[in-house]
């Protein structure tokens, strides 16, 4: 595969004089390609080009309905190239092909959804007095920076870029150094269709080009998805220029299962919520809180199901793919190796050797029953296929445990009793709460974001356009 260049000001940047970063296939440990190691100059060039594009007559002449038409065209383009995009996403992340195909369709739906909103972001007239016409005008916020993580690159690129373009902004996307392939594919499309500088794609390390971008005074808004420590650094950097941030920083999300739950319905959903993308999902159902009277029955069913899961690369039609890189792989194994005195491993907990892919980063899906909800592996985001289990005795304890982490992104509540379900759902500190389900195939129309350290703001849904607009009030005094 050819090396990946950056798109800056309508030009592909990546000469032999640049520094390059290897991109590794996590399924095999083999080199996929190389990306440019972006630096401070690249960041400044991109921001200056973005500011120029924002003010250009060419971009300003794009009417809202025309931006919508372009986004619809982008959705069709993604679907027309779904097979190739899914293959790239599988190679980049190692996720099973069926999951990658689902990500591609979700990306198309984001562009489709925000296409419909492009000409429907309205201002208001506000009655003040008889001879004063007071109106609000919606304007783009300006240069928007989108820092995309490695776990769902095309989905997370699409969900914020589509909303930003729909509202007339210009966009800089900084990909994770681990997973640049599908965003590069989209960059070629935007390069052909939009004025130069409206969409730019940068690559490199977060501590280098990422830091240069988040601290740049020419950036007007930042959307970041990633870890809490990095999110805090982004927020501090943005504060120096009084730039608003939208942060999605992960979670330790619970499935709360009561004694009257339909276990046959719950088991496959609970399993999928933690093993999808090898558990490398911000909203993964990584905690299981189960009422003690049914705990043994539920855990027996889960252990049986976990033992049937196939671990391996996309080529093997696996259920659970590899961990993204060696650093993360070793970190998870270190955590698993340190829990013997604190908990009981019910299944998994080991590295997996896959024939023909011995250099890949595979870990068996794991269930750990904790002796104490305060154990570190219950509290901290592991970002792997590791499910922590804690038993509870009644509704109030279930709510207390569900809220007893520094996160609050997603929760699932399992009960046939609507009173219990509603009572618990209304008291869990979480941005999304699902009752007798968990997740919604991308959930494009649902507001997504967290309480506490899970982040600031909301993405997805019609509310996300609020991240990318500013409101101007115009008051006209009528004098005759």
Coordinates of C-alpha atoms in Angstrom, one line a residue:
X1 CA 0.0 0.0 0.0
X2 CA 1.4 3.4 -0.9
X3 CA 2.4 5.8 1.8
X4 CA -0.3 8.3 3.0
X5 CA 0.2 12.0 2.5
X6 CA -1.5 14.8 4.3
X7 CA -4.0 17.1 2.6
X8 CA -3.2 20.7 3.4
X9 CA -4.5 23.7 1.4
X10 CA -5.6 21.5 -1.5
X11 CA -2.1 19.9 -1.8
X12 CA -0.9 16.4 -0.9
X13 CA 2.0 16.9 1.5
X14 CA 4.6 14.1 2.0
X15 CA 7.9 14.4 0.3
X16 CA 10.9 12.2 0.9
X17 CA 12.3 14.9 3.2
X18 CA 9.4 14.4 5.6
X19 CA 9.6 12.2 8.7
X20 CA 7.4 9.1 8.5
X21 CA 5.6 6.9 11.0
X22 CA 4.9 3.2 10.5
X23 CA 1.3 2.0 10.6
X24 CA 1.1 -1.6 11.9
X25 CA -1.6 -4.2 11.2
X26 CA -2.7 -5.3 14.7
X27 CA -3.9 -8.6 13.4
X28 CA -0.5 -9.7 12.1
X29 CA 2.0 -7.2 13.4
X30 CA 3.0 -6.4 9.8
X31 CA 3.6 -3.0 8.2
X32 CA 0.6 -1.6 6.4
X33 CA 1.9 1.8 5.3
X34 CA 3.6 4.9 6.5
X35 CA 2.1 8.3 7.4
X36 CA 3.7 11.7 7.5
X37 CA 4.9 12.7 11.0
X38 CA 3.2 16.1 11.1
X39 CA 4.8 19.0 12.9
X40 CA 4.1 22.5 14.1
X41 CA 4.7 24.0 10.6
X42 CA 2.2 21.6 9.0
X43 CA -0.3 22.6 11.7
X44 CA 0.1 26.3 11.1
X45 CA -0.1 25.8 7.3
X46 CA -3.4 24.0 7.7
X47 CA -4.9 26.5 10.1
X48 CA -3.9 29.4 7.8
X49 CA -5.4 27.7 4.8
X50 CA -8.6 26.9 6.7
X51 CA -9.0 30.6 7.8
X52 CA -8.5 31.7 4.2
X53 CA -11.0 29.1 2.9
X54 CA -13.6 30.2 5.6
X55 CA -13.6 33.7 4.2
X56 CA -13.4 32.8 0.6
X57 CA -16.3 33.7 -1.8
X58 CA -16.1 30.2 -3.2
X59 CA -17.1 28.5 0.1
X60 CA -19.4 31.3 1.3
X61 CA -21.3 30.9 -2.0
X62 CA -22.3 27.4 -1.0
X63 CA -25.9 27.7 0.0
X64 CA -27.2 25.7 2.9
X65 CA -29.2 23.4 0.7
X66 CA -26.2 22.9 -1.5
X67 CA -24.1 21.8 1.5
X68 CA -26.9 19.4 2.2
X69 CA -26.8 18.0 -1.4
X70 CA -23.1 17.6 -1.1
X71 CA -23.5 15.6 2.2
X72 CA -26.1 13.4 0.5
X73 CA -23.7 12.8 -2.3
X74 CA -21.0 11.9 0.2
X75 CA -23.3 9.3 1.8
X76 CA -23.9 7.8 -1.6
X77 CA -20.2 7.7 -2.3
X78 CA -19.5 5.9 0.9
X79 CA -22.1 3.3 0.2
X80 CA -20.8 2.8 -3.4
X81 CA -17.3 2.1 -1.9
X82 CA -18.5 0.2 1.2
X83 CA -16.6 -3.0 0.4
X84 CA -13.2 -1.2 0.0
X85 CA -13.8 1.1 3.0
X86 CA -14.7 -1.9 5.2
X87 CA -11.6 -3.7 4.1
X88 CA -9.5 -0.7 5.0
X89 CA -11.1 -0.3 8.4
X90 CA -10.6 -4.1 9.1
X91 CA -6.9 -3.9 8.1
X92 CA -6.4 -0.7 10.2
X93 CA -8.1 -1.8 13.4
X94 CA -8.3 -5.6 13.0
X95 CA -12.0 -5.6 13.7
X96 CA -14.2 -8.4 12.2
X97 CA -15.4 -7.5 8.7
X98 CA -19.1 -7.5 9.7
X99 CA -18.4 -4.9 12.4
X100 CA -16.4 -2.8 9.9
X101 CA -19.2 -3.0 7.4
X102 CA -21.6 -1.7 10.1
X103 CA -19.2 1.2 10.7
X104 CA -19.2 2.1 7.0
X105 CA -23.0 2.2 6.9
X106 CA -23.1 4.3 10.1
X107 CA -20.7 6.8 8.5
X108 CA -23.0 7.1 5.5
X109 CA -26.0 7.7 7.8
X110 CA -24.2 10.5 9.6
X111 CA -23.7 12.3 6.3
X112 CA -27.2 11.6 5.3
X113 CA -28.6 12.8 8.6
X114 CA -26.8 16.1 8.7
X115 CA -27.5 16.7 5.0
X116 CA -31.2 16.9 6.0
X117 CA -30.4 19.5 8.7
X118 CA -28.1 21.8 6.6
X119 CA -30.9 24.1 5.6
X120 CA -33.0 23.7 8.8
X121 CA -30.8 25.5 11.4
X122 CA -33.0 28.5 12.1
X123 CA -32.7 31.8 13.9
X124 CA -35.6 33.5 15.7
X125 CA -37.4 36.8 15.8
X126 CA -37.8 38.1 19.3
X127 CA -40.5 40.6 20.3
X128 CA -39.0 43.5 22.1
X129 CA -41.1 46.6 21.3
X130 CA -43.2 47.9 18.4
X131 CA -40.5 49.6 16.4
X132 CA -37.6 47.3 17.1
X133 CA -37.0 44.3 14.8
X134 CA -34.9 41.9 16.8
X135 CA -33.6 38.7 15.2
X136 CA -31.0 36.0 15.8
X137 CA -28.8 34.9 12.9
X138 CA -27.0 31.5 12.9
X139 CA -23.4 31.6 11.7
X140 CA -20.7 29.0 11.4
X141 CA -18.3 29.0 14.3
X142 CA -15.3 29.0 11.9
X143 CA -12.3 26.7 11.8
X144 CA -13.2 23.4 13.5
X145 CA -10.6 20.8 14.6
X146 CA -11.6 17.2 14.8
X147 CA -9.2 14.9 16.7
X148 CA -10.2 11.3 15.9
X149 CA -9.3 8.2 17.9
X150 CA -8.3 4.9 16.5
X151 CA -11.2 2.6 17.5
X152 CA -13.9 3.9 15.2
X153 CA -12.1 6.2 12.8
X154 CA -14.6 6.5 9.9
X155 CA -17.6 6.7 12.2
X156 CA -16.1 9.3 14.5
X157 CA -14.8 11.3 11.6
X158 CA -18.2 11.3 9.9
X159 CA -20.3 12.2 13.0
X160 CA -18.5 15.5 13.6
X161 CA -17.3 16.4 10.1
X162 CA -20.8 16.1 8.7
X163 CA -22.3 18.4 11.3
X164 CA -19.6 20.9 10.9
X165 CA -19.8 21.1 7.1
X166 CA -23.7 21.2 7.3
X167 CA -23.4 24.4 9.2
X168 CA -20.9 26.0 6.9
X169 CA -17.6 25.5 8.8
X170 CA -14.2 24.5 7.5
X171 CA -12.7 21.3 8.9
X172 CA -9.3 20.0 10.0
X173 CA -9.2 16.3 10.8
X174 CA -6.2 14.9 12.8
X175 CA -6.3 11.1 12.6
X176 CA -4.8 8.7 15.1
X177 CA -1.4 7.5 14.0
X178 CA -2.7 4.0 14.3
X179 CA -5.7 4.2 11.9
X180 CA -5.5 6.7 9.1
X181 CA -6.7 4.7 6.1
X182 CA -10.4 5.4 5.8
X183 CA -10.1 9.1 6.6
X184 CA -7.4 9.3 3.9
X185 CA -9.9 7.7 1.5
X186 CA -12.5 10.3 2.4
X187 CA -9.9 13.1 2.1
X188 CA -9.5 12.2 -1.6
X189 CA -13.2 12.6 -2.1
X190 CA -13.4 16.0 -0.3
X191 CA -10.3 17.1 -2.2
X192 CA -12.1 16.6 -5.5
X193 CA -15.4 18.1 -4.5
X194 CA -14.8 21.1 -2.1
X195 CA -12.8 24.3 -2.4
X196 CA -9.3 23.9 -1.2
X197 CA -8.8 24.4 2.6
X198 CA -12.4 23.5 3.5
X199 CA -11.4 19.9 4.4
X200 CA -7.9 19.1 5.5
X201 CA -6.4 15.8 6.8
X202 CA -3.4 15.8 9.0
X203 CA -1.4 12.9 10.5
X204 CA 1.2 12.4 13.2
X205 CA 1.5 12.1 17.0
X206 CA -0.9 13.8 19.3
X207 CA 1.9 15.2 21.4
X208 CA 3.4 16.9 18.4
X209 CA 1.0 18.0 15.6
X210 CA -2.0 17.4 17.8
X211 CA -0.7 19.8 20.5
X212 CA 0.2 22.4 17.9
X213 CA -3.3 22.3 16.5
X214 CA -5.1 22.5 19.8
X215 CA -3.0 25.5 21.0
X216 CA -3.3 27.4 17.7
X217 CA -5.1 30.7 18.0
X218 CA -6.6 30.3 14.6
X219 CA -8.8 27.4 15.6
X220 CA -12.3 28.3 16.7
X221 CA -13.7 24.9 18.0
X222 CA -12.3 21.5 19.0
X223 CA -14.0 18.1 19.0
X224 CA -11.9 15.5 20.7
X225 CA -12.6 11.8 21.4
X226 CA -10.0 9.9 23.5
X227 CA -8.7 9.4 27.0
X228 CA -9.4 11.6 30.1
X229 CA -5.7 12.7 30.5
X230 CA -5.4 13.8 26.9
X231 CA -8.9 15.4 27.0
X232 CA -7.8 17.5 30.0
X233 CA -4.7 18.5 28.1
X234 CA -6.8 19.5 25.1
X235 CA -9.1 21.5 27.3
X236 CA -6.3 23.3 29.0
X237 CA -4.7 24.1 25.6
X238 CA -8.0 25.4 24.2
X239 CA -8.6 27.5 27.3
X240 CA -5.6 29.7 26.5
X241 CA -7.4 30.9 23.4
X242 CA -11.0 30.7 24.9
X243 CA -12.0 28.0 22.4
X244 CA -15.0 25.8 23.1
X245 CA -14.4 22.1 23.2
X246 CA -16.6 19.0 22.7
X247 CA -15.0 16.1 24.6
X248 CA -16.0 12.4 24.6
X249 CA -13.6 10.8 27.1
X250 CA -14.7 7.2 27.6
X251 CA -16.5 5.3 30.3
X252 CA -16.9 2.3 32.6
X253 CA -20.5 1.6 31.6
X254 CA -22.7 -0.8 33.5
X255 CA -25.4 -3.3 32.5
X256 CA -27.6 -3.5 35.6
X257 CA -29.5 -6.8 35.6
X258 CA -32.4 -7.4 38.0
X259 CA -33.8 -10.7 39.1
X260 CA -36.9 -10.5 36.8
X261 CA -34.8 -9.8 33.7
X262 CA -35.2 -11.9 30.6
X263 CA -31.8 -13.5 30.6
X264 CA -32.1 -15.2 27.2
X265 CA -32.6 -11.7 25.7
X266 CA -30.0 -10.1 27.9
X267 CA -27.1 -12.5 27.5
X268 CA -26.2 -11.9 23.8
X269 CA -26.6 -8.1 24.2
X270 CA -24.3 -8.1 27.3
X271 CA -21.7 -10.2 25.5
X272 CA -21.8 -8.0 22.4
X273 CA -21.5 -4.8 24.5
X274 CA -18.1 -5.8 25.8
X275 CA -16.6 -7.9 23.0
X276 CA -17.5 -5.7 20.0
X277 CA -14.3 -4.2 18.6
X278 CA -12.5 -6.3 21.2
X279 CA -13.9 -4.1 24.0
X280 CA -12.1 -1.1 22.5
X281 CA -15.2 1.1 22.6
X282 CA -15.8 4.1 24.8
X283 CA -19.4 3.0 25.5
X284 CA -18.5 -0.7 26.1
X285 CA -20.6 -2.4 28.7
X286 CA -17.5 -3.2 30.8
X287 CA -19.3 -3.5 34.2
X288 CA -22.0 -6.1 35.0
X289 CA -24.0 -5.4 38.1
X290 CA -26.3 -8.3 38.8
X291 CA -28.8 -9.0 41.5
X292 CA -27.4 -11.7 43.7
X293 CA -30.4 -14.1 43.5
X294 CA -29.8 -14.6 39.8
X295 CA -26.0 -14.0 39.6
X296 CA -24.9 -17.6 39.4
X297 CA -27.4 -18.4 36.7
X298 CA -26.5 -15.4 34.6
X299 CA -22.7 -15.9 35.0
X300 CA -23.0 -19.5 34.0
X301 CA -24.7 -18.5 30.8
X302 CA -22.2 -15.8 30.1
X303 CA -19.2 -18.1 30.6
X304 CA -20.7 -20.6 28.2
X305 CA -21.1 -17.9 25.6
X306 CA -17.7 -16.5 26.1
X307 CA -16.1 -19.9 25.5
X308 CA -17.8 -20.1 22.1
X309 CA -16.3 -16.8 20.9
X310 CA -13.7 -17.1 18.2
X311 CA -10.6 -14.9 18.6
X312 CA -8.6 -14.0 15.5
X313 CA -8.1 -11.7 12.5
X314 CA -10.9 -10.5 10.1
X315 CA -9.7 -13.1 7.6
X316 CA -10.8 -15.9 10.0
X317 CA -14.3 -14.5 10.4
X318 CA -13.6 -14.0 14.1
X319 CA -16.0 -12.7 16.8
X320 CA -13.2 -10.9 18.6
X321 CA -10.3 -9.2 16.8
X322 CA -6.9 -8.0 18.1
X323 CA -6.0 -5.2 20.5
X324 CA -4.9 -2.1 18.5
X325 CA -1.2 -2.1 19.3
X326 CA 1.5 -3.7 21.4
X327 CA 1.5 -1.1 24.0
X328 CA -2.2 -1.5 24.7
X329 CA -1.9 -5.3 24.5
X330 CA 0.8 -5.4 27.2
X331 CA -1.0 -3.0 29.4
X332 CA -4.2 -5.1 29.4
X333 CA -2.2 -8.3 30.1
X334 CA -0.4 -6.6 33.0
X335 CA -3.8 -5.6 34.5
X336 CA -5.1 -9.2 34.1
X337 CA -1.9 -10.6 35.7
X338 CA -2.3 -8.5 38.8
X339 CA -5.9 -9.3 39.8
X340 CA -5.6 -12.8 41.3
X341 CA -5.8 -11.6 44.9
X342 CA -8.7 -9.1 44.2
X343 CA -11.0 -11.2 42.2
X344 CA -11.9 -14.5 40.5
X345 CA -11.3 -15.0 36.7
X346 CA -14.3 -16.9 35.5
X347 CA -13.2 -17.3 31.9
X348 CA -10.4 -16.0 29.7
X349 CA -7.7 -13.6 31.0
X350 CA -4.9 -14.8 28.7
X351 CA -3.0 -13.9 25.6
X352 CA -4.1 -15.9 22.6
X353 CA -1.8 -17.3 19.9
X354 CA -3.5 -17.5 16.5
X355 CA -1.9 -19.8 13.9
X356 CA -0.5 -17.8 11.1
X357 CA -0.9 -14.5 13.0
X358 CA 1.6 -15.1 15.9
X359 CA 2.7 -11.5 15.9
X360 CA -0.9 -10.2 16.4
X361 CA -2.2 -8.8 19.6
X362 CA -4.9 -11.1 20.8
X363 CA -6.5 -11.5 24.2
X364 CA -9.2 -14.0 25.2
X365 CA -12.6 -12.5 26.2
X366 CA -12.5 -12.3 30.0
X367 CA -15.0 -12.2 32.8
X368 CA -13.8 -11.2 36.3
X369 CA -15.9 -11.3 39.4
X370 CA -14.7 -8.7 41.8
X371 CA -14.7 -8.9 45.5
X372 CA -15.0 -5.1 45.9
X373 CA -16.5 -2.5 43.5
X374 CA -13.6 -0.2 44.4
X375 CA -11.0 -2.6 42.8
X376 CA -9.0 -0.7 40.2
X377 CA -10.1 -3.0 37.3
X378 CA -13.7 -2.2 38.1
X379 CA -13.1 1.5 38.3
X380 CA -10.7 2.1 35.5
X381 CA -11.3 1.9 31.8
X382 CA -9.3 -1.2 30.5
X383 CA -10.3 -0.8 26.8
X384 CA -10.2 -4.5 26.1
X385 CA -12.6 -7.5 26.1
X386 CA -12.7 -7.6 29.9
X387 CA -16.0 -7.7 31.8
X388 CA -16.0 -6.9 35.6
X389 CA -18.9 -8.4 37.6
X390 CA -20.2 -7.1 40.9
X391 CA -23.3 -8.4 42.8
X392 CA -26.0 -6.2 44.4
X393 CA -28.8 -6.9 46.8
X394 CA -31.5 -4.3 46.1
X395 CA -32.5 -1.4 43.8
X396 CA -30.8 1.3 45.9
X397 CA -27.5 -0.6 46.0
X398 CA -27.7 -1.1 42.2
X399 CA -28.1 2.6 41.7
X400 CA -25.3 3.4 44.1
X401 CA -22.9 1.0 42.3
X402 CA -23.9 2.2 38.8
X403 CA -22.9 5.7 39.8
X404 CA -19.8 4.7 41.7
X405 CA -17.2 5.5 39.1
X406 CA -15.8 8.8 37.7
X407 CA -17.5 8.1 34.4
X408 CA -21.1 8.3 33.1
X409 CA -21.4 7.6 29.4
X410 CA -23.9 4.7 28.8
X411 CA -25.9 2.3 31.0
X412 CA -28.2 -0.6 30.4
X413 CA -31.1 -1.5 32.8
X414 CA -32.6 -5.0 32.5
X415 CA -36.0 -5.6 34.2
X416 CA -39.5 -6.5 33.2
X417 CA -40.9 -4.2 35.9
X418 CA -41.4 -0.8 34.3
X419 CA -41.5 0.9 37.6
X420 CA -38.1 -0.5 38.6
X421 CA -36.7 0.2 35.1
X422 CA -37.9 3.8 35.1
X423 CA -36.8 4.5 38.7
X424 CA -33.3 3.2 38.1
X425 CA -32.9 4.8 34.6
X426 CA -33.9 8.2 36.0
X427 CA -31.3 8.0 38.8
X428 CA -28.3 6.8 36.9
X429 CA -25.8 9.5 36.1
X430 CA -25.3 8.7 32.4
X431 CA -25.6 10.4 29.1
X432 CA -27.5 7.4 27.6
X433 CA -29.6 4.8 29.4
X434 CA -31.0 1.8 27.5
X435 CA -33.8 -0.3 29.1
X436 CA -33.8 -4.0 28.1
X437 CA -31.2 -3.2 25.4
X438 CA -27.8 -1.7 25.0
X439 CA -26.8 0.5 22.0
X440 CA -28.6 1.2 18.8
X441 CA -26.5 0.4 15.7
X442 CA -24.6 3.7 15.7
X443 CA -27.5 5.7 17.2
X444 CA -27.1 8.5 14.7
X445 CA -30.3 10.3 15.9
X446 CA -29.5 9.9 19.6
X447 CA -27.6 12.6 21.6
X448 CA -24.3 11.0 22.7
X449 CA -22.1 12.3 25.5
X450 CA -21.3 11.8 29.1
X451 CA -21.7 12.9 32.7
X452 CA -18.7 13.5 34.9
X453 CA -15.3 12.6 33.4
X454 CA -17.0 11.0 30.4
X455 CA -16.9 14.4 28.7
X456 CA -18.5 17.7 27.8
X457 CA -21.2 18.3 25.3
X458 CA -23.2 16.1 23.0
X459 CA -22.5 14.6 19.6
X460 CA -24.9 12.8 17.2
X461 CA -28.5 13.9 16.8
X462 CA -29.8 17.3 15.8
X463 CA -28.2 18.7 19.0
X464 CA -24.7 18.3 17.6
X465 CA -25.0 21.2 15.2
X466 CA -25.0 23.5 18.3
X467 CA -21.3 22.6 18.6
X468 CA -20.5 24.3 15.3
X469 CA -22.6 27.5 15.3
X470 CA -22.6 30.9 16.9
X471 CA -25.6 33.1 17.4
X472 CA -25.6 36.8 16.4
X473 CA -28.3 39.1 17.6
X474 CA -29.3 41.9 15.2
X475 CA -31.6 44.6 16.5
X476 CA -33.0 47.1 13.9
X477 CA -34.7 50.2 15.1
X478 CA -37.4 51.3 12.8
X479 CA -37.7 55.1 12.5
X480 CA -40.2 56.9 10.3

